[in-house]
Amino acid sequence: MAAETGVKALVDTIRQRGLSYRLGKTWTTDAPCRETARTITQRQAEGCLAVEMEAAGMMAVAQCRGVPFGQVLYGGDDASGSVWDQRAWQSRAAIRQSLFWLCADACLAL
């Protein structure tokens, strides 16, 4: 399966760099207003670690094209509480640059 190949390349690259990570499910939604307390509880019970808004579209394109897919989810902000915590993610360019190169190396490993 193409997703397993992509995830394995990412995990191998992360391990080679000695980085910590969590491997798990996310759920995709098209609008933050759908992230109700009830839905969050249901998704957590299903084993989801996070919610995001892009993965489903990228997975569909990868499946259609028959290419490997893996995703690194960087938790830049946190909307899990009653107040949105931006966690200054927009000012952390070095982290995003490191993630880019990690993903580039994983692609090269494919």
Coordinates of N, CA and C in Angstrom, one line a residue:
M1 N 0.8 -1.2 0.0 CA 0.0 0.0 0.0 C 0.9 1.2 0.0
A2 N 0.5 2.2 -0.8 CA 1.3 3.4 -1.0 C 1.5 4.2 0.3
A3 N 0.4 4.3 1.1 CA 0.5 5.0 2.4 C 1.5 4.4 3.3
E4 N 1.5 3.1 3.4 CA 2.5 2.4 4.3 C 3.9 2.7 3.9
T5 N 4.2 2.7 2.6 CA 5.5 3.0 2.0 C 5.9 4.4 2.4
G6 N 5.1 5.4 2.3 CA 5.4 6.8 2.6 C 5.6 6.9 4.1
V7 N 4.8 6.3 4.9 CA 4.9 6.4 6.4 C 6.2 5.8 6.8
K8 N 6.5 4.6 6.3 CA 7.8 3.9 6.6 C 9.0 4.8 6.3
A9 N 9.0 5.4 5.1 CA 10.1 6.3 4.8 C 10.2 7.5 5.8
L10 N 9.1 8.0 6.2 CA 9.2 9.1 7.2 C 9.7 8.6 8.6
V11 N 9.1 7.5 9.0 CA 9.5 6.9 10.3 C 11.0 6.6 10.3
D12 N 11.5 5.9 9.3 CA 12.9 5.6 9.2 C 13.8 6.9 9.2
T13 N 13.4 7.9 8.5 CA 14.2 9.1 8.5 C 14.2 9.8 9.9
I14 N 13.0 9.8 10.5 CA 12.9 10.4 11.8 C 13.8 9.6 12.8
R15 N 13.8 8.3 12.8 CA 14.6 7.5 13.7 C 16.1 7.7 13.4
Q16 N 16.4 7.8 12.1 CA 17.9 8.1 11.8 C 18.4 9.4 12.4
R17 N 17.5 10.3 12.5 CA 17.9 11.6 13.1 C 17.7 11.6 14.6
G18 N 17.3 10.5 15.2 CA 17.1 10.4 16.7 C 16.0 11.3 17.2
L19 N 15.0 11.6 16.4 CA 14.0 12.5 16.9 C 12.8 11.7 17.5
S20 N 12.1 12.4 18.5 CA 11.0 11.7 19.0 C 9.7 12.0 18.2
Y21 N 8.8 11.1 18.2 CA 7.6 11.3 17.3 C 6.5 10.5 17.9
R22 N 5.3 10.8 17.5 CA 4.1 10.0 17.8 C 3.5 9.6 16.4
L23 N 3.2 8.3 16.3 CA 2.6 7.8 15.1 C 1.2 7.5 15.4
G24 N 0.3 8.0 14.6 CA -1.1 7.7 14.9 C -2.1 8.4 13.9
K25 N -3.3 8.2 14.1 CA -4.4 8.7 13.2 C -4.7 10.2 13.5
T26 N -5.1 10.8 12.4 CA -5.7 12.2 12.6 C -7.1 12.1 11.9
W27 N -7.9 13.1 12.2 CA -9.1 13.2 11.5 C -9.1 14.5 10.7
T28 N -9.7 14.4 9.5 CA -9.8 15.6 8.7 C -11.2 16.2 8.7
T29 N -11.2 17.5 8.8 CA -12.5 18.2 8.7 C -12.3 19.4 7.8
D30 N -13.4 19.9 7.2 CA -13.3 21.0 6.3 C -13.6 22.3 7.0
A31 N -13.9 22.3 8.3 CA -14.2 23.6 9.0 C -14.1 23.4 10.5
P32 N -13.4 24.3 11.1 CA -13.2 24.2 12.6 C -14.5 24.2 13.3
C33 N -15.6 24.8 12.8 CA -16.8 24.8 13.5 C -17.4 23.4 13.7
R34 N -16.9 22.4 12.9 CA -17.3 21.0 13.1 C -16.6 20.3 14.2
E35 N -15.6 20.9 14.8 CA -14.9 20.4 15.9 C -15.6 20.6 17.2
T36 N -16.7 20.0 17.4 CA -17.5 20.1 18.6 C -16.9 19.2 19.7
A37 N -17.2 19.5 20.9 CA -16.8 18.7 22.0 C -17.2 17.2 21.8
R38 N -18.4 17.0 21.4 CA -18.9 15.6 21.2 C -18.1 14.9 20.1
T39 N -17.8 15.6 19.0 CA -17.1 15.0 17.9 C -15.6 14.8 18.3
I40 N -15.0 15.7 19.0 CA -13.7 15.5 19.5 C -13.6 14.2 20.4
T41 N -14.5 14.1 21.3 CA -14.6 12.9 22.2 C -14.7 11.6 21.4
Q42 N -15.6 11.7 20.3 CA -15.8 10.5 19.5 C -14.5 10.1 18.7
R43 N -13.8 11.1 18.2 CA -12.6 10.9 17.4 C -11.5 10.4 18.3
Q44 N -11.4 10.9 19.5 CA -10.4 10.5 20.5 C -10.6 9.0 20.8
A45 N -11.9 8.6 21.0 CA -12.2 7.2 21.3 C -11.8 6.3 20.1
E46 N -11.8 6.9 18.9 CA -11.4 6.1 17.7 C -9.9 6.0 17.6
G47 N -9.2 6.7 18.5 CA -7.7 6.7 18.4 C -7.1 7.9 17.7
C48 N -7.8 8.9 17.4 CA -7.2 10.0 16.7 C -6.5 10.9 17.7
L49 N -5.3 11.3 17.2 CA -4.4 12.2 18.0 C -4.6 13.7 17.8
A50 N -5.1 14.0 16.6 CA -5.2 15.4 16.2 C -6.3 15.5 15.1
V51 N -6.7 16.8 14.9 CA -7.5 17.1 13.7 C -6.8 18.1 12.8
E52 N -6.9 17.9 11.5 CA -6.3 18.8 10.6 C -7.2 19.0 9.4
M53 N -6.8 19.8 8.4 CA -7.7 20.2 7.3 C -7.2 19.9 5.9
E54 N -6.0 19.2 5.8 CA -5.4 19.0 4.5 C -5.2 17.6 4.1
A55 N -5.0 16.7 5.0 CA -4.5 15.3 4.6 C -5.4 14.6 3.7
A56 N -6.7 14.6 3.9 CA -7.6 13.8 3.0 C -7.5 14.2 1.5
G57 N -7.4 15.4 1.2 CA -7.2 15.8 -0.1 C -5.9 15.3 -0.7
M58 N -4.8 15.5 0.1 CA -3.5 15.0 -0.4 C -3.5 13.5 -0.6
M59 N -4.1 12.8 0.4 CA -4.2 11.3 0.3 C -5.0 10.9 -1.0
A60 N -6.1 11.6 -1.3 CA -6.9 11.2 -2.5 C -6.0 11.4 -3.7
V61 N -5.3 12.5 -3.8 CA -4.5 12.7 -5.0 C -3.4 11.6 -5.1
A62 N -2.8 11.3 -4.0 CA -1.7 10.2 -4.0 C -2.3 8.9 -4.5
Q63 N -3.5 8.6 -3.9 CA -4.1 7.3 -4.3 C -4.5 7.3 -5.8
C64 N -5.0 8.4 -6.3 CA -5.4 8.6 -7.7 C -4.1 8.4 -8.6
R65 N -3.0 9.0 -8.2 CA -1.8 9.0 -9.0 C -1.0 7.7 -8.7
G66 N -1.3 6.9 -7.7 CA -0.6 5.7 -7.4 C 0.8 6.0 -6.8
V67 N 1.0 7.0 -6.1 CA 2.3 7.4 -5.5 C 2.2 7.3 -4.0
P68 N 3.4 7.0 -3.3 CA 3.4 6.9 -1.9 C 3.0 8.2 -1.2
F69 N 2.4 8.1 0.0 CA 2.0 9.2 0.7 C 2.3 9.0 2.2
G70 N 2.9 10.0 2.8 CA 3.0 10.0 4.3 C 2.9 11.4 4.7
Q71 N 2.6 11.7 5.9 CA 2.4 13.1 6.4 C 3.0 13.3 7.7
V72 N 3.7 14.4 7.9 CA 4.3 14.8 9.1 C 3.3 15.9 9.6
L73 N 2.7 15.8 10.7 CA 1.8 16.8 11.2 C 2.6 17.6 12.3
Y74 N 2.7 18.8 12.1 CA 3.4 19.7 13.0 C 2.3 20.5 13.7
G75 N 2.2 20.3 15.0 CA 1.2 21.0 15.8 C 1.6 22.4 16.1
G76 N 1.5 23.3 15.2 CA 1.9 24.7 15.4 C 1.0 25.5 16.3
D77 N -0.3 25.2 16.2 CA -1.3 25.9 17.1 C -2.1 24.8 17.8
D78 N -2.9 25.2 18.8 CA -3.7 24.3 19.6 C -5.1 24.9 19.8
A79 N -6.0 24.2 19.2 CA -7.4 24.6 19.3 C -8.2 23.6 20.2
S80 N -7.5 22.8 21.0 CA -8.2 21.8 21.8 C -8.9 22.3 23.0
G81 N -8.6 23.5 23.5 CA -9.2 24.1 24.6 C -10.3 25.1 24.2
S82 N -10.8 25.8 25.2 CA -11.8 26.8 24.9 C -11.2 28.1 24.3
V83 N -9.9 28.2 24.4 CA -9.2 29.4 23.8 C -8.2 28.9 22.8
W84 N -8.1 29.5 21.7 CA -7.1 29.2 20.7 C -5.7 29.6 21.1
D85 N -4.8 28.7 21.2 CA -3.4 28.9 21.6 C -2.6 28.9 20.3
Q86 N -2.1 30.1 19.8 CA -1.3 30.2 18.6 C 0.1 29.6 18.8
R87 N 0.6 29.5 20.0 CA 1.9 29.0 20.3 C 3.0 29.6 19.5
A88 N 2.8 30.8 19.0 CA 3.9 31.5 18.2 C 4.4 30.7 17.1
W89 N 3.6 29.8 16.5 CA 4.1 28.9 15.4 C 4.5 29.7 14.2
Q90 N 4.0 30.9 13.9 CA 4.4 31.6 12.7 C 5.8 32.2 12.9
S91 N 6.3 32.3 14.1 CA 7.7 32.8 14.2 C 8.7 31.7 14.3
R92 N 8.3 30.5 14.2 CA 9.3 29.4 14.3 C 9.7 28.8 13.0
A93 N 10.4 29.7 12.2 CA 10.8 29.3 10.9 C 11.8 28.2 10.9
A94 N 12.7 28.1 11.9 CA 13.7 27.1 11.9 C 13.1 25.7 12.1
I95 N 12.0 25.6 12.8 CA 11.3 24.3 13.0 C 10.7 23.9 11.6
R96 N 10.0 24.8 11.0 CA 9.4 24.5 9.7 C 10.5 24.1 8.7
Q97 N 11.6 24.8 8.7 CA 12.7 24.5 7.7 C 13.2 23.1 8.0
S98 N 13.4 22.7 9.3 CA 13.9 21.4 9.6 C 12.9 20.3 9.2
L99 N 11.6 20.6 9.3 CA 10.6 19.7 8.9 C 10.6 19.5 7.4
F100 N 10.8 20.6 6.7 CA 10.9 20.5 5.2 C 12.1 19.6 4.8
W101 N 13.2 19.7 5.4 CA 14.4 18.9 5.0 C 14.2 17.5 5.5
L102 N 13.5 17.3 6.6 CA 13.2 15.9 7.0 C 12.4 15.2 6.0
C103 N 11.3 15.9 5.5 CA 10.4 15.3 4.5 C 11.2 15.1 3.2
A104 N 12.0 16.1 2.8 CA 12.8 15.9 1.6 C 13.7 14.7 1.6
D105 N 14.3 14.4 2.8 CA 15.2 13.2 3.0 C 14.3 12.0 2.9
A106 N 13.1 12.0 3.5 CA 12.2 10.8 3.4 C 11.8 10.6 2.0
C107 N 11.5 11.6 1.2 CA 11.2 11.4 -0.2 C 12.4 10.8 -1.0
L108 N 13.6 11.2 -0.7 CA 14.7 10.7 -1.3 C 14.9 9.2 -1.0
A109 N 14.5 8.8 0.2 CA 14.6 7.4 0.7 C 13.7 6.5 0.0
L110 N 12.6 7.1 -0.7 CA 11.7 6.2 -1.4 C 12.3 5.7 -2.6

